[in-house]
Amino acid sequence: DADVTQTPRNRITKTGKRIMLECSQTKGHDRMYWYRQDPGLGLRLIYYSFDVKDINKGEISDGYSVSRQAQAKFSLSLESAIPNQTALYFCATSALRGTDTQYFGPGTRLTVL
Amino acid sequence: QKEVEQNSGPLSVPEGAIASLNCTYSDRGSQSFFWYRQYSGKSPELIMFIYSNGDKEDGRFTAQLNKASQYVSLLIRDSQPSDSATYLCAVRGISGGYNKLIFGAGTRLAVHP
């Protein structure tokens, strides 16, 4: 079984709709992250959470919100989707100790029409 | 200037050759450096990481750090067609907050038979 899972894997929606992307992990990591990836721009951090009570904005948080429901679950919401939020979204996790390497989920391809 | 810069490529090398990928970073206080491989449409997967105190070799892969010039390299020996992917460099520095990885946009590598 995958250590970091994301649902849905693909989603097509319309402008103005509310969308939630979910991430779950069985790695036991404290830290979780949401990134988006656009061609030529690489991975950009949207939000990150170091534990259930700690939520922090990344470099491109406008238009997004998150919820850390449990240590293992971190959801990303688009309150009112717009076409320029069309992208590949990745969830990642890392451990508090050790190398702090981030491990990525399989991604969600989101298209906003 | 971007915090982490990579040539987008494609870098084309023949099978069996050495592929050399480079990444420059702007934060002189950066502590650790990561190389991820990403196949088209897939999630990034860690190849290796190094700390600011030295180089590292793992099988066909070698990561080298030049702190004075602020760049990190990834060498792939005996390149195989299966190495064809985008390689992302990520840097963790002391500016911008603890454990926030800054990713480059990636270099696309094409290994031809």
Short mmCIF file of C-alpha atoms in Angstrom, two decimals:
data_model
loop_
_atom_site.label_atom_id
_atom_site.label_comp_id
_atom_site.label_asym_id
_atom_site.label_seq_id
_atom_site.Cartn_x
_atom_site.Cartn_y
_atom_site.Cartn_z
CA ASP A 1 0.00 0.00 0.00
CA ALA A 2 1.16 3.54 -0.77
CA ASP A 3 2.50 5.50 2.19
CA VAL A 4 1.02 8.81 1.01
CA THR A 5 -2.30 8.75 -0.78
CA GLN A 6 -4.24 11.52 -2.45
CA THR A 7 -7.87 11.66 -3.52
CA PRO A 8 -9.14 12.28 -6.09
CA ARG A 9 -6.39 11.54 -8.59
CA ASN A 10 -8.10 13.56 -11.31
CA ARG A 11 -10.79 16.19 -11.08
CA ILE A 12 -12.46 18.44 -13.61
CA THR A 13 -14.59 21.22 -12.21
CA LYS A 14 -16.07 24.55 -13.18
CA THR A 15 -15.18 28.08 -12.20
CA GLY A 16 -16.67 29.07 -8.87
CA LYS A 17 -17.04 25.56 -7.47
CA ARG A 18 -15.64 24.55 -4.11
CA ILE A 19 -13.15 21.71 -4.31
CA MET A 20 -11.44 19.65 -1.62
CA LEU A 21 -8.33 17.57 -2.19
CA GLU A 22 -7.45 15.05 0.47
CA CYS A 23 -4.17 13.58 1.60
CA SER A 24 -3.60 10.69 3.97
CA GLN A 25 -0.36 9.12 5.13
CA THR A 26 0.65 6.00 6.98
CA LYS A 27 4.28 6.99 7.43
CA GLY A 28 3.69 8.37 10.92
CA HIS A 29 5.19 11.71 9.92
CA ASP A 30 4.33 14.88 11.78
CA ARG A 31 4.84 17.29 8.93
CA MET A 32 2.65 17.62 5.89
CA TYR A 33 2.73 19.92 2.88
CA TRP A 34 0.69 20.92 -0.14
CA TYR A 35 2.40 21.94 -3.38
CA ARG A 36 1.24 22.81 -6.82
CA GLN A 37 3.25 22.17 -9.95
CA ASP A 38 2.91 24.11 -13.17
CA PRO A 39 4.97 23.56 -16.32
CA GLY A 40 8.20 25.54 -16.16
CA LEU A 41 7.56 26.76 -12.63
CA GLY A 42 8.47 23.75 -10.59
CA LEU A 43 6.92 22.94 -7.23
CA ARG A 44 5.51 25.82 -5.22
CA LEU A 45 4.48 25.51 -1.60
CA ILE A 46 0.86 26.37 -0.80
CA TYR A 47 0.55 25.44 2.90
CA TYR A 48 2.43 23.36 5.41
CA SER A 49 1.69 21.93 8.83
CA PHE A 50 4.21 20.79 11.41
CA ASP A 51 1.58 19.23 13.64
CA VAL A 52 -2.19 19.17 14.05
CA LYS A 53 -2.30 22.60 15.70
CA ASP A 54 0.26 24.24 13.45
CA ILE A 55 -0.73 25.56 10.01
CA ASN A 56 1.44 27.90 7.97
CA LYS A 57 1.05 29.68 4.67
CA GLY A 58 3.46 28.97 1.89
CA GLU A 59 4.41 31.20 -0.99
CA ILE A 60 1.13 30.95 -2.89
CA SER A 61 -1.66 30.49 -0.32
CA ASP A 62 -4.15 33.01 -1.76
CA GLY A 63 -7.33 31.26 -2.90
CA TYR A 64 -6.59 28.14 -0.87
CA SER A 65 -7.30 26.92 2.64
CA VAL A 66 -6.29 23.79 4.53
CA SER A 67 -7.41 21.61 7.37
CA ARG A 68 -5.28 19.22 9.41
CA GLN A 69 -7.92 16.83 10.71
CA ALA A 70 -5.46 14.43 12.30
CA GLN A 71 -1.77 13.68 12.22
CA ALA A 72 -2.36 11.51 9.18
CA LYS A 73 -4.76 13.74 7.23
CA PHE A 74 -4.28 17.09 5.57
CA SER A 75 -6.87 18.55 3.19
CA LEU A 76 -6.59 21.38 0.71
CA SER A 77 -9.65 23.39 -0.31
CA LEU A 78 -10.25 25.74 -3.16
CA GLU A 79 -13.16 27.86 -1.96
CA SER A 80 -14.07 29.18 -5.40
CA ALA A 81 -12.02 27.57 -8.11
CA ILE A 82 -10.67 29.64 -10.98
CA PRO A 83 -9.01 28.49 -14.23
CA ASN A 84 -5.50 29.54 -13.20
CA GLN A 85 -5.70 27.00 -10.39
CA THR A 86 -5.51 24.30 -13.00
CA ALA A 87 -2.37 22.39 -12.03
CA LEU A 88 -0.92 19.20 -10.60
CA TYR A 89 -1.20 19.17 -6.81
CA PHE A 90 1.06 17.16 -4.56
CA CYS A 91 0.89 16.35 -0.91
CA ALA A 92 4.15 15.57 0.87
CA THR A 93 5.20 14.45 4.34
CA SER A 94 8.36 14.51 6.39
CA ALA A 95 9.46 13.34 9.78
CA LEU A 96 10.29 15.65 12.63
CA ARG A 97 13.65 13.96 13.10
CA GLY A 98 16.25 12.46 10.81
CA THR A 99 17.00 13.82 7.39
CA ASP A 100 13.68 15.63 7.11
CA THR A 101 13.31 14.32 3.57
CA GLN A 102 9.94 15.00 2.01
CA TYR A 103 7.99 12.12 0.51
CA PHE A 104 5.36 12.85 -2.09
CA GLY A 105 1.94 11.44 -2.81
CA PRO A 106 0.91 10.44 -6.35
CA GLY A 107 -0.63 13.82 -7.14
CA THR A 108 -4.03 15.18 -8.12
CA ARG A 109 -4.51 16.62 -11.57
CA LEU A 110 -7.05 19.42 -11.27
CA THR A 111 -8.65 21.15 -14.22
CA VAL A 112 -10.84 24.20 -13.71
CA LEU A 113 -12.95 25.10 -16.73
CA GLN B 1 17.14 36.03 -9.10
CA LYS B 2 15.34 32.78 -8.33
CA GLU B 3 16.35 31.07 -5.11
CA VAL B 4 17.10 27.79 -6.86
CA GLU B 5 17.88 27.73 -10.55
CA GLN B 6 18.24 24.87 -13.00
CA ASN B 7 18.65 24.77 -16.74
CA SER B 8 15.36 23.44 -18.09
CA GLY B 9 17.05 21.35 -20.77
CA PRO B 10 16.51 19.01 -22.35
CA LEU B 11 19.93 17.59 -21.67
CA SER B 12 20.46 14.86 -24.21
CA VAL B 13 23.10 12.19 -23.60
CA PRO B 14 23.82 8.85 -25.26
CA GLU B 15 23.28 5.63 -23.37
CA GLY B 16 26.32 4.75 -21.27
CA ALA B 17 27.55 8.34 -20.98
CA ILE B 18 27.79 10.51 -17.88
CA ALA B 19 24.97 12.96 -17.40
CA SER B 20 25.84 16.08 -15.43
CA LEU B 21 23.03 18.14 -13.94
CA ASN B 22 23.60 21.41 -12.13
CA CYS B 23 21.67 23.60 -9.75
CA THR B 24 22.58 27.01 -8.33
CA TYR B 25 21.17 28.46 -5.14
CA SER B 26 21.11 31.95 -3.71
CA ASP B 27 20.97 31.34 0.05
CA ARG B 28 24.54 31.04 1.26
CA GLY B 29 23.29 29.61 4.55
CA SER B 30 21.67 26.59 2.92
CA GLN B 31 22.15 23.45 4.97
CA SER B 32 21.04 20.52 2.89
CA PHE B 33 20.45 19.68 -0.73
CA PHE B 34 18.16 17.16 -2.36
CA TRP B 35 17.84 15.65 -5.79
CA TYR B 36 14.49 14.26 -6.86
CA ARG B 37 13.61 12.43 -10.05
CA GLN B 38 10.20 12.92 -11.62
CA TYR B 39 8.83 10.91 -14.49
CA SER B 40 6.22 12.59 -16.63
CA GLY B 41 2.88 12.74 -14.80
CA LYS B 42 4.31 11.10 -11.70
CA SER B 43 5.35 12.36 -8.29
CA PRO B 44 8.90 13.35 -7.38
CA GLU B 45 10.96 10.59 -5.81
CA LEU B 46 14.09 11.16 -3.80
CA ILE B 47 17.36 10.10 -5.40
CA MET B 48 19.74 11.40 -2.78
CA PHE B 49 20.51 14.23 -0.45
CA ILE B 50 23.70 15.78 0.86
CA TYR B 51 24.51 18.04 3.72
CA SER B 52 26.67 21.09 3.47
CA ASN B 53 29.70 19.18 4.68
CA GLY B 54 30.41 16.95 1.72
CA ASP B 55 29.71 14.98 -1.41
CA LYS B 56 27.94 11.65 -1.67
CA GLU B 57 27.97 8.66 -3.97
CA ASP B 58 25.20 6.10 -4.25
CA GLY B 59 25.52 3.55 -7.00
CA ARG B 60 25.55 5.34 -10.35
CA PHE B 61 24.68 8.66 -8.75
CA THR B 62 27.05 11.22 -7.23
CA ALA B 63 26.01 14.51 -5.70
CA GLN B 64 28.66 17.20 -5.34
CA LEU B 65 28.48 20.53 -3.58
CA ASN B 66 30.49 23.63 -4.37
CA LYS B 67 29.75 25.98 -1.51
CA ALA B 68 32.02 28.76 -2.72
CA SER B 69 30.19 29.00 -6.03
CA GLN B 70 26.83 27.99 -4.56
CA TYR B 71 25.96 25.15 -6.84
CA VAL B 72 25.23 21.48 -6.46
CA SER B 73 25.67 18.86 -9.14
CA LEU B 74 24.24 15.44 -9.82
CA LEU B 75 26.31 13.07 -11.92
CA ILE B 76 24.70 9.98 -13.39
CA ARG B 77 27.21 7.42 -14.64
CA ASP B 78 26.40 4.82 -17.28
CA SER B 79 23.19 6.64 -18.17
CA GLN B 80 20.27 4.42 -19.17
CA PRO B 81 17.12 5.24 -21.14
CA SER B 82 15.20 4.62 -17.91
CA ASP B 83 17.02 7.64 -16.43
CA SER B 84 15.11 9.87 -18.83
CA ALA B 85 13.08 12.11 -16.53
CA THR B 86 13.03 15.57 -15.01
CA TYR B 87 15.46 16.08 -12.16
CA LEU B 88 14.48 18.51 -9.45
CA CYS B 89 16.98 20.16 -7.17
CA ALA B 90 15.72 21.27 -3.76
CA VAL B 91 17.52 23.31 -1.16
CA ARG B 92 16.73 23.79 2.50
CA GLY B 93 18.08 26.93 3.97
CA ILE B 94 17.92 28.88 7.16
CA SER B 95 16.18 31.83 5.56
CA GLY B 96 12.50 31.41 4.86
CA GLY B 97 11.90 29.15 7.80
CA TYR B 98 12.99 25.80 9.01
CA ASN B 99 12.43 22.85 6.72
CA LYS B 100 10.98 24.73 3.84
CA LEU B 101 12.42 23.21 0.76
CA ILE B 102 12.82 25.49 -2.20
CA PHE B 103 12.62 23.61 -5.49
CA GLY B 104 14.13 24.45 -8.80
CA ALA B 105 11.98 24.09 -11.91
CA GLY B 106 13.88 20.99 -12.95
CA THR B 107 16.12 19.81 -15.75
CA ARG B 108 14.76 17.37 -18.29
CA LEU B 109 17.20 14.58 -19.11
CA ALA B 110 16.85 12.49 -22.26
CA VAL B 111 19.05 9.40 -22.59
CA HIS B 112 18.99 8.05 -26.12
CA PRO B 113 20.02 4.51 -27.13
#
